[in-house]
Tab-separated table of C-alpha atoms and ligand atoms in Angstrom:
chain	number	residue	atom	x	y	z
A	1	MET	CA	-7.298	34.951	14.942
A	2	PRO	CA	-5.773	32.480	16.523
A	3	VAL	CA	-1.983	33.018	17.763
A	4	TYR	CA	1.120	29.405	18.351
A	5	ARG	CA	3.754	29.542	20.995
A	6	SER	CA	5.440	26.099	19.950
A	7	ALA	CA	8.165	24.607	17.737
A	8	LEU	CA	7.450	25.317	14.425
A	9	LEU	CA	8.453	23.333	11.383
A	10	ARG	CA	7.956	24.514	7.917
A	11	PHE	CA	9.840	24.095	4.322
A	12	ALA	CA	12.014	26.918	2.448
A	13	ASP	CA	11.758	26.930	-1.334
A	14	ASP	CA	14.611	24.443	-1.863
A	15	GLY	CA	13.282	21.995	0.227
A	16	SER	CA	15.438	22.685	2.830
A	17	ALA	CA	13.092	22.187	6.516
A	18	LEU	CA	13.144	25.517	8.675
A	19	TYR	CA	12.866	24.796	12.735
A	20	ASP	CA	12.118	26.936	15.188
A	21	GLU	CA	12.414	26.019	18.723
A	22	ASP	CA	10.865	28.183	20.510
A	23	GLY	CA	7.971	29.364	16.990
A	24	LEU	CA	5.070	31.747	16.065
A	25	LEU	CA	2.438	30.921	13.954
A	26	ALA	CA	-0.730	33.340	13.495
A	27	VAL	CA	-3.446	31.545	11.374
A	28	GLY	CA	-6.279	33.940	10.280
A	29	PRO	CA	-8.565	34.813	7.189
A	30	ASP	CA	-7.908	35.888	4.028
A	31	ALA	CA	-10.934	37.682	1.944
A	32	GLN	CA	-12.757	34.769	0.685
A	33	GLY	CA	-12.970	33.585	4.429
A	34	ARG	CA	-9.981	31.334	4.078
A	35	GLN	CA	-8.088	30.360	7.151
A	36	ARG	CA	-3.876	30.852	6.010
A	37	VAL	CA	-1.229	31.328	7.512
A	38	LEU	CA	-0.403	35.163	7.930
A	39	ALA	CA	3.435	34.643	9.640
A	40	ALA	CA	5.675	31.636	10.496
A	41	GLY	CA	8.479	31.811	12.537
A	42	ALA	CA	10.773	32.601	15.214
A	43	TRP	CA	8.846	33.901	18.131
A	44	GLN	CA	11.398	36.400	19.288
A	45	ALA	CA	11.049	38.397	15.697
A	46	LEU	CA	7.027	38.258	15.719
A	47	ALA	CA	5.921	38.299	18.661
A	48	HIS	CA	5.558	42.183	18.912
A	49	ARG	CA	2.552	41.683	16.414
A	50	TYR	CA	1.001	40.284	18.154
A	51	VAL	CA	0.548	41.785	21.741
A	52	ASP	CA	-2.836	42.344	22.374
A	53	GLN	CA	-3.758	38.630	21.247
A	54	PRO	CA	-4.742	35.307	22.718
A	55	VAL	CA	-2.087	32.852	22.749
A	56	THR	CA	-2.011	29.044	22.125
A	57	HIS	CA	1.169	28.340	24.308
A	58	LEU	CA	1.713	24.418	23.523
A	59	PRO	CA	5.338	23.624	25.159
A	60	GLY	CA	7.049	19.963	24.507
A	61	ARG	CA	5.162	19.889	21.112
A	62	ILE	CA	5.840	20.800	17.277
A	63	LEU	CA	3.334	22.810	14.792
A	64	ALA	CA	4.040	20.585	11.220
A	65	PRO	CA	2.714	21.297	7.883
A	66	GLY	CA	-0.229	18.669	7.712
A	67	PHE	CA	0.721	15.579	5.004
A	68	VAL	CA	-0.190	15.299	1.369
A	69	ASP	CA	-0.670	12.073	0.260
A	70	MET	CA	-0.180	11.390	-3.403
A	71	HIS	CA	-1.797	8.168	-4.396
A	72	ILE	CA	-4.483	6.837	-2.166
A	73	HIS	CA	-7.494	4.326	-2.650
A	74	PHE	CA	-10.029	4.860	-0.829
A	75	PRO	CA	-11.863	2.057	-1.390
A	76	GLN	CA	-9.169	-0.848	-0.526
A	77	THR	CA	-9.374	1.214	3.526
A	78	ASP	CA	-10.155	-2.986	4.014
A	79	VAL	CA	-7.722	-5.166	1.262
A	80	ILE	CA	-5.194	-3.224	3.213
A	81	GLY	CA	-3.090	-6.979	4.354
A	82	SER	CA	-3.732	-9.105	2.170
A	83	PRO	CA	-1.378	-11.590	0.691
A	84	ALA	CA	-1.143	-12.226	-2.917
A	85	ASP	CA	1.890	-13.834	-5.609
A	86	GLY	CA	2.297	-9.812	-6.979
A	87	LEU	CA	-0.281	-6.730	-8.436
A	88	LEU	CA	-2.202	-8.743	-10.417
A	89	PRO	CA	-3.631	-11.936	-8.255
A	90	TRP	CA	-4.206	-9.343	-5.612
A	91	LEU	CA	-6.193	-7.474	-7.893
A	92	GLU	CA	-7.815	-10.269	-8.751
A	93	ASN	CA	-8.438	-11.693	-5.969
A	94	TYR	CA	-8.981	-9.205	-2.939
A	95	THR	CA	-8.965	-5.892	-4.685
A	96	PHE	CA	-11.737	-6.495	-7.659
A	97	PRO	CA	-14.275	-8.555	-5.429
A	98	HIS	CA	-13.963	-6.578	-2.401
A	99	GLU	CA	-14.516	-2.975	-4.630
A	100	LYS	CA	-17.443	-4.054	-6.290
A	101	ARG	CA	-19.237	-3.449	-2.700
A	102	PHE	CA	-19.173	0.109	-3.685
A	103	VAL	CA	-22.159	-0.404	-5.600
A	104	ALA	CA	-24.361	0.176	-2.756
A	105	PRO	CA	-23.983	4.138	-2.227
A	106	ASP	CA	-24.821	3.685	2.221
A	107	TYR	CA	-21.574	0.941	2.276
A	108	SER	CA	-20.142	3.526	-0.014
A	109	GLU	CA	-20.572	6.639	2.897
A	110	GLN	CA	-19.835	4.495	5.700
A	111	VAL	CA	-16.383	3.527	4.290
A	112	ALA	CA	-15.622	7.599	3.236
A	113	GLN	CA	-16.690	8.495	7.030
A	114	PHE	CA	-13.938	5.688	8.015
A	115	PHE	CA	-11.101	6.733	5.853
A	116	VAL	CA	-11.678	10.035	6.125
A	117	ALA	CA	-11.128	10.050	9.826
A	118	GLU	CA	-8.632	7.466	9.504
A	119	LEU	CA	-6.120	10.010	7.242
A	120	LEU	CA	-6.712	13.225	9.729
A	121	ARG	CA	-5.851	10.775	12.825
A	122	ASN	CA	-3.108	10.104	11.219
A	123	GLY	CA	-2.213	14.164	9.976
A	124	VAL	CA	-3.484	13.281	6.584
A	125	THR	CA	-4.979	16.509	5.078
A	126	THR	CA	-4.320	16.775	1.601
A	127	ALA	CA	-5.680	13.440	-0.540
A	128	LEU	CA	-5.517	12.634	-4.196
A	129	ALA	CA	-8.306	9.556	-3.723
A	130	PHE	CA	-9.096	5.842	-5.728
A	131	SER	CA	-12.650	5.951	-5.506
A	132	THR	CA	-14.298	2.238	-7.678
A	133	SER	CA	-15.628	2.612	-11.051
A	134	HIS	CA	-18.988	3.208	-9.077
A	135	PRO	CA	-19.919	7.081	-9.520
A	136	ALA	CA	-21.850	7.058	-6.114
A	137	SER	CA	-18.146	6.525	-4.172
A	138	VAL	CA	-17.208	9.368	-6.044
A	139	ASP	CA	-20.082	11.370	-3.905
A	140	ALA	CA	-19.852	9.614	-1.316
A	141	LEU	CA	-16.462	10.907	-0.886
A	142	PHE	CA	-16.092	13.945	-1.540
A	143	THR	CA	-19.446	13.985	0.523
A	144	GLU	CA	-17.334	13.556	3.814
A	145	ALA	CA	-14.100	15.112	3.001
A	146	ARG	CA	-16.260	18.460	2.292
A	147	ARG	CA	-18.067	18.031	5.447
A	148	GLN	CA	-14.385	17.910	7.799
A	149	HIS	CA	-13.281	20.010	5.467
A	150	MET	CA	-10.529	18.533	3.499
A	151	ARG	CA	-8.277	19.032	0.501
A	152	LEU	CA	-9.586	16.287	-1.898
A	153	ILE	CA	-9.381	15.308	-5.027
A	154	THR	CA	-10.635	11.932	-6.494
A	155	GLY	CA	-12.872	10.335	-9.612
A	156	LYS	CA	-14.491	7.810	-10.667
A	157	VAL	CA	-12.272	4.670	-11.509
A	158	LEU	CA	-12.399	3.931	-15.635
A	159	GLN	CA	-12.162	0.833	-16.580
A	160	ASP	CA	-14.392	-0.848	-19.300
A	161	ARG	CA	-12.522	-4.436	-20.043
A	162	HIS	CA	-10.518	-7.139	-18.368
A	163	SER	CA	-12.467	-6.500	-15.261
A	164	PRO	CA	-15.698	-9.050	-13.956
A	165	ASP	CA	-18.800	-7.892	-13.694
A	166	GLY	CA	-20.172	-5.096	-10.565
A	167	VAL	CA	-16.709	-3.318	-11.275
A	168	ARG	CA	-16.333	-2.906	-14.951
A	169	ASP	CA	-17.720	-0.272	-16.545
A	170	ASP	CA	-19.147	1.140	-19.819
A	171	THR	CA	-17.515	2.990	-22.184
A	172	GLU	CA	-19.682	5.698	-23.201
A	173	GLN	CA	-21.699	6.103	-19.220
A	174	SER	CA	-18.381	5.837	-18.079
A	175	LEU	CA	-16.924	8.817	-19.477
A	176	ALA	CA	-20.354	11.015	-19.599
A	177	ASP	CA	-20.612	9.820	-15.650
A	178	THR	CA	-16.733	11.230	-15.620
A	179	GLU	CA	-18.247	14.558	-16.938
A	180	ALA	CA	-20.865	14.592	-14.814
A	181	LEU	CA	-18.734	14.494	-11.835
A	182	ILE	CA	-16.517	16.629	-12.923
A	183	GLN	CA	-19.112	19.869	-12.950
A	184	ARG	CA	-20.549	18.472	-10.101
A	185	TRP	CA	-17.314	18.594	-7.770
A	186	HIS	CA	-15.055	20.277	-8.871
A	187	GLY	CA	-13.681	22.707	-7.194
A	188	VAL	CA	-16.543	23.257	-4.703
A	189	ASP	CA	-14.970	24.017	-1.080
A	190	ARG	CA	-11.287	22.555	-1.570
A	191	LEU	CA	-12.868	19.140	-3.724
A	192	GLY	CA	-10.817	18.534	-7.127
A	193	TYR	CA	-11.174	16.020	-9.433
A	194	ALA	CA	-8.897	13.342	-10.708
A	195	ILE	CA	-9.746	11.471	-14.255
A	196	THR	CA	-8.700	8.255	-13.254
A	197	PRO	CA	-8.594	5.532	-15.877
A	198	ARG	CA	-7.156	2.743	-13.642
A	199	PHE	CA	-4.173	1.559	-15.252
A	200	ALA	CA	-4.243	1.306	-19.608
A	201	PRO	CA	-4.859	-2.664	-18.798
A	202	THR	CA	-8.078	-2.491	-17.849
A	203	SER	CA	-9.337	0.172	-20.414
A	204	THR	CA	-9.803	-0.279	-24.605
A	205	PRO	CA	-8.239	2.703	-26.410
A	206	GLU	CA	-11.450	4.269	-26.605
A	207	GLN	CA	-12.073	4.854	-23.109
A	208	LEU	CA	-8.169	6.148	-22.860
A	209	ARG	CA	-9.084	8.368	-25.787
A	210	GLY	CA	-12.305	9.620	-24.247
A	211	ALA	CA	-10.300	10.577	-20.748
A	212	GLY	CA	-7.582	12.345	-22.894
A	213	GLU	CA	-10.365	14.271	-24.626
A	214	LEU	CA	-11.918	15.419	-21.509
A	215	ALA	CA	-8.533	15.673	-19.772
A	216	ALA	CA	-7.048	18.264	-22.672
A	217	ARG	CA	-11.587	19.995	-22.052
A	218	TYR	CA	-11.153	20.339	-18.374
A	219	ALA	CA	-7.522	21.501	-17.662
A	220	ASP	CA	-7.121	21.713	-14.514
A	221	VAL	CA	-8.816	18.517	-13.502
A	222	TRP	CA	-5.304	16.368	-12.511
A	223	ILE	CA	-5.163	12.486	-14.092
A	224	GLN	CA	-3.816	9.894	-11.525
A	225	SER	CA	-3.291	6.215	-13.114
A	226	HIS	CA	-1.777	3.384	-12.315
A	227	VAL	CA	2.560	2.871	-14.127
A	228	ALA	CA	5.607	0.591	-14.323
A	229	GLU	CA	4.080	-1.070	-11.854
A	230	ASN	CA	4.757	-4.561	-11.465
A	231	LEU	CA	6.845	-6.915	-14.705
A	232	ASP	CA	3.950	-9.252	-15.495
A	233	GLU	CA	1.423	-6.234	-16.000
A	234	ILE	CA	4.172	-4.271	-18.037
A	235	ARG	CA	4.523	-6.987	-20.542
A	236	TRP	CA	0.495	-7.159	-20.616
A	237	ALA	CA	0.495	-3.645	-21.344
A	238	ARG	CA	2.945	-3.785	-24.054
A	239	GLU	CA	0.908	-6.780	-25.082
A	240	LEU	CA	-1.992	-4.573	-25.188
A	241	PHE	CA	-0.359	-1.317	-27.176
A	242	PRO	CA	2.118	-2.576	-29.535
A	243	ALA	CA	2.077	0.809	-30.831
A	244	SER	CA	3.153	2.804	-28.164
A	245	ARG	CA	7.200	2.912	-27.376
A	246	SER	CA	6.211	2.020	-24.072
A	247	TYR	CA	3.985	1.375	-20.945
A	248	LEU	CA	3.997	4.880	-19.999
A	249	SER	CA	4.271	6.132	-23.269
A	250	VAL	CA	0.453	4.961	-23.926
A	251	TYR	CA	-0.789	7.148	-21.692
A	252	ASP	CA	0.384	10.195	-23.930
A	253	ASP	CA	-0.439	8.942	-26.898
A	254	PHE	CA	-3.515	9.518	-25.240
A	255	GLY	CA	-3.507	13.088	-24.609
A	256	LEU	CA	-3.032	11.310	-20.546
A	257	MET	CA	0.397	12.861	-19.405
A	258	ARG	CA	0.648	16.738	-18.994
A	259	GLU	CA	0.584	19.115	-15.424
A	260	ARG	CA	-1.779	17.581	-12.580
A	261	ALA	CA	-1.085	14.262	-13.870
A	262	VAL	CA	-0.072	12.028	-11.376
A	263	TYR	CA	0.927	8.201	-11.920
A	264	ALA	CA	2.005	5.956	-9.321
A	265	HIS	CA	4.969	3.810	-8.211
A	266	CYS	CA	6.856	4.594	-11.785
A	267	ILE	CA	9.403	1.750	-10.929
A	268	HIS	CA	10.501	0.111	-14.188
A	269	PHE	CA	11.324	3.131	-16.598
A	270	ASP	CA	13.796	3.629	-18.926
A	271	ASP	CA	15.417	7.474	-19.760
A	272	ASP	CA	12.866	7.891	-22.228
A	273	ASP	CA	10.107	7.988	-19.501
A	274	ARG	CA	12.358	9.842	-17.469
A	275	ALA	CA	12.199	12.754	-19.738
A	276	LEU	CA	8.838	12.218	-20.691
A	277	MET	CA	7.647	12.550	-17.141
A	278	ARG	CA	10.063	15.521	-17.004
A	279	ASP	CA	8.861	16.845	-20.156
A	280	THR	CA	5.240	16.815	-20.338
A	281	GLY	CA	5.423	18.197	-16.070
A	282	ALA	CA	3.266	14.498	-15.068
A	283	THR	CA	4.412	13.467	-11.387
A	284	ALA	CA	4.991	10.139	-10.029
A	285	ALA	CA	3.257	9.331	-6.481
A	286	VAL	CA	5.816	6.806	-4.883
A	287	SER	CA	4.110	4.086	-3.082
A	288	PRO	CA	6.772	2.443	-0.626
A	289	THR	CA	5.017	0.374	1.728
A	290	SER	CA	3.070	-0.779	-1.296
A	291	ASN	CA	5.726	-2.049	-3.369
A	292	LEU	CA	7.411	-3.764	-1.001
A	293	PHE	CA	4.289	-5.834	0.666
A	294	LEU	CA	3.482	-6.558	-3.160
A	295	GLY	CA	7.304	-7.096	-4.262
A	296	SER	CA	6.915	-4.783	-6.744
A	297	GLY	CA	9.803	-3.011	-7.222
A	298	PHE	CA	12.119	-0.107	-5.519
A	299	PHE	CA	11.408	3.500	-7.333
A	300	ASP	CA	14.878	4.610	-8.287
A	301	TYR	CA	15.655	8.293	-6.455
A	302	ALA	CA	18.661	8.555	-8.186
A	303	GLY	CA	17.275	8.071	-11.520
A	304	ALA	CA	13.856	10.385	-10.904
A	305	ASP	CA	16.932	12.766	-10.028
A	306	ARG	CA	19.022	13.205	-12.803
A	307	VAL	CA	16.780	12.927	-15.324
A	308	GLY	CA	14.815	15.208	-13.004
A	309	PHE	CA	10.235	14.337	-12.813
A	310	GLY	CA	8.787	15.476	-9.923
A	311	TYR	CA	7.579	13.191	-7.806
A	312	GLY	CA	6.176	12.497	-3.634
A	313	LEU	CA	5.127	10.291	-1.430
A	314	ALA	CA	2.013	8.362	-0.753
A	315	SER	CA	0.287	4.884	0.645
A	316	ASP	CA	-1.271	3.692	-1.486
A	317	VAL	CA	-3.171	2.055	0.843
A	318	GLY	CA	-4.531	-0.679	0.614
A	319	GLY	CA	-1.171	-2.328	-1.593
A	320	GLY	CA	-0.096	0.358	1.126
A	321	THR	CA	0.313	-0.887	4.337
A	322	SER	CA	-0.121	1.774	7.185
A	323	PHE	CA	-2.191	5.303	6.819
A	324	SER	CA	0.467	6.814	8.545
A	325	PRO	CA	3.392	8.707	6.567
A	326	PHE	CA	5.986	7.361	9.501
A	327	HIS	CA	5.718	4.286	8.017
A	328	THR	CA	5.782	5.984	4.710
A	329	MET	CA	8.693	7.847	5.473
A	330	LEU	CA	10.347	5.171	6.570
A	331	ALA	CA	9.838	2.606	4.083
A	332	ALA	CA	10.979	5.175	1.505
A	333	TYR	CA	13.646	5.588	3.229
A	334	TYR	CA	14.615	2.041	3.311
A	335	VAL	CA	14.283	1.906	-0.332
A	336	GLY	CA	16.559	4.802	-0.341
A	337	ARG	CA	19.108	2.562	1.300
A	338	GLU	CA	18.703	-0.347	-1.748
A	339	GLY	CA	19.134	1.789	-4.589
A	340	GLN	CA	22.682	4.029	-1.729
A	341	SER	CA	24.570	0.367	-2.852
A	342	LYS	CA	23.972	0.766	-6.189
A	343	GLN	CA	23.946	4.597	-6.685
A	344	GLY	CA	25.508	6.536	-3.514
A	345	LEU	CA	22.350	7.369	-2.467
A	346	SER	CA	20.921	8.763	0.263
A	347	LEU	CA	17.420	10.144	1.938
A	348	SER	CA	18.212	13.110	4.651
A	349	PRO	CA	15.317	13.054	7.196
A	350	GLN	CA	14.776	17.140	5.522
A	351	ARG	CA	14.085	14.795	2.549
A	352	LEU	CA	12.087	12.654	3.446
A	353	TRP	CA	9.334	14.986	5.296
A	354	TRP	CA	9.682	17.466	2.280
A	355	GLN	CA	8.539	14.325	-0.267
A	356	HIS	CA	6.208	14.229	1.830
A	357	THR	CA	4.434	17.921	2.618
A	358	ALA	CA	5.926	20.291	0.590
A	359	GLY	CA	7.398	18.260	-2.324
A	360	ALA	CA	3.761	16.062	-2.528
A	361	ALA	CA	2.036	19.232	-3.061
A	362	ARG	CA	4.504	20.767	-5.541
A	363	ALA	CA	4.072	17.454	-7.355
A	364	LEU	CA	-0.070	17.450	-7.109
A	365	GLY	CA	0.178	21.499	-8.374
A	366	LEU	CA	-0.523	22.719	-4.829
A	367	ALA	CA	2.982	24.180	-4.183
A	368	GLY	CA	2.341	27.141	-1.962
A	369	VAL	CA	-1.329	26.329	-1.381
A	370	VAL	CA	-0.557	23.532	1.312
A	371	GLY	CA	2.081	20.911	2.491
A	372	ASN	CA	3.496	23.841	3.856
A	373	LEU	CA	3.201	26.666	6.776
A	374	GLN	CA	4.514	29.203	4.593
A	375	PRO	CA	2.401	32.944	4.875
A	376	GLY	CA	-0.350	32.831	2.431
A	377	CYS	CA	-0.581	28.372	2.910
A	378	GLU	CA	-3.919	27.243	3.570
A	379	ALA	CA	-3.350	26.526	8.065
A	380	ASP	CA	-3.417	22.767	7.761
A	381	PHE	CA	-1.713	21.772	10.130
A	382	VAL	CA	-0.759	18.872	12.825
A	383	VAL	CA	0.431	19.209	16.650
A	384	LEU	CA	3.134	16.668	17.526
A	385	ASN	CA	3.700	15.094	20.508
A	386	PRO	CA	7.351	13.985	20.426
A	387	ARG	CA	6.661	12.181	24.022
A	388	ALA	CA	4.093	10.577	22.898
A	389	THR	CA	5.540	7.123	23.466
A	390	PRO	CA	8.517	6.640	26.661
A	391	LEU	CA	10.727	5.520	23.381
A	392	LEU	CA	10.089	8.334	21.288
A	393	GLU	CA	10.048	10.470	24.167
A	394	ARG	CA	13.697	9.270	25.205
A	395	LYS	CA	15.024	9.150	21.678
A	396	THR	CA	13.691	12.750	20.692
A	397	GLN	CA	15.322	14.512	25.071
A	398	GLN	CA	18.561	12.708	23.036
A	399	ALA	CA	18.657	14.344	19.320
A	400	ARG	CA	21.135	16.450	19.212
A	401	SER	CA	20.446	18.748	15.840
A	402	LEU	CA	17.427	18.336	13.362
A	403	ASP	CA	18.142	15.551	12.009
A	404	GLU	CA	18.475	13.573	14.212
A	405	LEU	CA	14.640	14.656	15.804
A	406	LEU	CA	12.987	14.663	12.715
A	407	PHE	CA	14.626	10.608	11.933
A	408	ALA	CA	13.590	9.674	15.721
A	409	MET	CA	9.766	10.213	14.454
A	410	ILE	CA	10.540	9.152	11.143
A	411	VAL	CA	11.969	5.679	12.569
A	412	LEU	CA	9.948	5.880	15.505
A	413	GLY	CA	6.610	7.171	15.014
A	414	ASP	CA	2.997	6.561	13.686
A	415	ASP	CA	-0.804	8.234	14.230
A	416	ARG	CA	0.317	8.318	18.040
A	417	LEU	CA	2.445	10.657	17.718
A	418	ILE	CA	-0.150	12.830	16.125
A	419	GLU	CA	-1.585	14.650	18.985
A	420	ARG	CA	-3.856	17.171	16.759
A	421	THR	CA	-4.321	18.025	13.174
A	422	MET	CA	-6.045	21.338	12.242
A	423	VAL	CA	-7.754	21.730	8.724
A	424	SER	CA	-8.416	25.280	7.081
A	425	GLN	CA	-12.268	26.083	7.080
A	426	ALA	CA	-13.654	28.395	4.182
A	427	LEU	CA	-16.427	30.147	6.124
A	428	GLY	CA	-15.951	31.552	9.966
A	429	ALA	CA	-13.141	32.646	11.908
A	430	LYS	CA	-12.285	28.410	13.536
A	431	LEU	CA	-10.650	26.211	12.781
A	432	ALA	CA	-11.937	22.250	12.655
A	433	PRO	CA	-10.084	20.398	15.962
A	434	VAL	CA	-9.896	16.801	14.801
A	435	SER	CA	-9.213	14.699	18.670
A	436	ARG	CA	-8.051	11.377	18.756
B	1	GUN	N1	-2.876	-1.395	-10.851
B	1	GUN	C1	-4.148	-1.210	-10.904
B	1	GUN	N2	-4.863	-1.192	-9.953
B	1	GUN	C2	-4.413	-0.666	-9.307
B	1	GUN	C3	-4.727	-0.715	-7.883
B	1	GUN	O1	-5.789	-0.869	-7.166
B	1	GUN	N3	-3.341	-1.358	-6.912
B	1	GUN	C4	-2.447	-1.110	-6.876
B	1	GUN	N4	-1.102	-0.814	-6.563
B	1	GUN	N5	-1.938	-1.442	-8.689
B	1	GUN	C5	-3.086	-1.138	-9.450
B	2	ZN	ZN1	-2.993	3.040	-6.188
């Protein structure tokens, strides 16, 4: 049973950070052979339980929960940094043409390998990801995530209209493919399926209705889509679905809002939309680097908290600009600052970190499973080296509080901070290290 001695970061149920400068993390298999956290806390308080165990001592390092990315597109790995006037021209000129390539299984496999490795290299151990409309892309991503023992949720994109040849699918076939993929992959090892209408404008009412029927039939699969990201997109959705109260209501009208439904962006909402999120248990994937890059707008943190719906952080690569959770947390801070001038809101470093770990896990319906290092959680964690760069070393050494330490890493951190990523394996007593 591995026992680690190191500084240790984890989160209490109220989202506040717990930090032991001299901490202990003990990991071992449960009855099914899945590696879980057995104990976490102060070395002083826990070490007597493990006197006979070998200890891995990591002086100067911090153990922290693996990051949870609530929304990312695996086929957009190479779309990062494609400039456009806004969302719709970006989709038309860069994204759709690129996603056509994933019809080829060997191309999908090659990108899936890079994508999973890049997530793990950046400390992300759980992700809710879009594939493309091609079932082969879903098979490729699940296969690779399973090989790397990563907790990954994805699905075949549904888009049967307003999409070019090569990515547009057929209504009936798309729903049959979705059901076959649910049966093939959902619940296998650490994998989960998400019913994935791209967004309302690229699905016919028939496709959305079919997706909603599948969502009712398979109550523990996830649902993911985009909503209220961009003003032109909203106008288009309202024209196409005039009977719905709002763009968000389209999804509700087709049975696509419930727990485990995750909507990316959720920027241009009114309070009725916020209440609909809260009342249905749907949650938002907040993607600040994407929103800044595509000029979409600013997520309203104060509005979400006032009405009370769940949310967490996401990269949204390739609208988003980075796989690094540190870049996403810093961008979220900037977005919160923008809101602050209007609403008196400030996102603390503990809150930002929580939103990308335990908070994101909660918003995925995976609280107590991933995103934290409390006893019982799956043993996904990162080893942070706060001396990874000269400036990080200088700045973190001057930190006088946990907030100052976390802030230094959020502002200055990137993949160099992640010395190792450890993911929980199902079988055997070994954790899989991912070397840089
Ligand atoms: N809306 C519909 N498709 C997409 C996509 O691929 N990225 C983003 N950011 N928004 C979308
Ligand atoms: Zn997206």
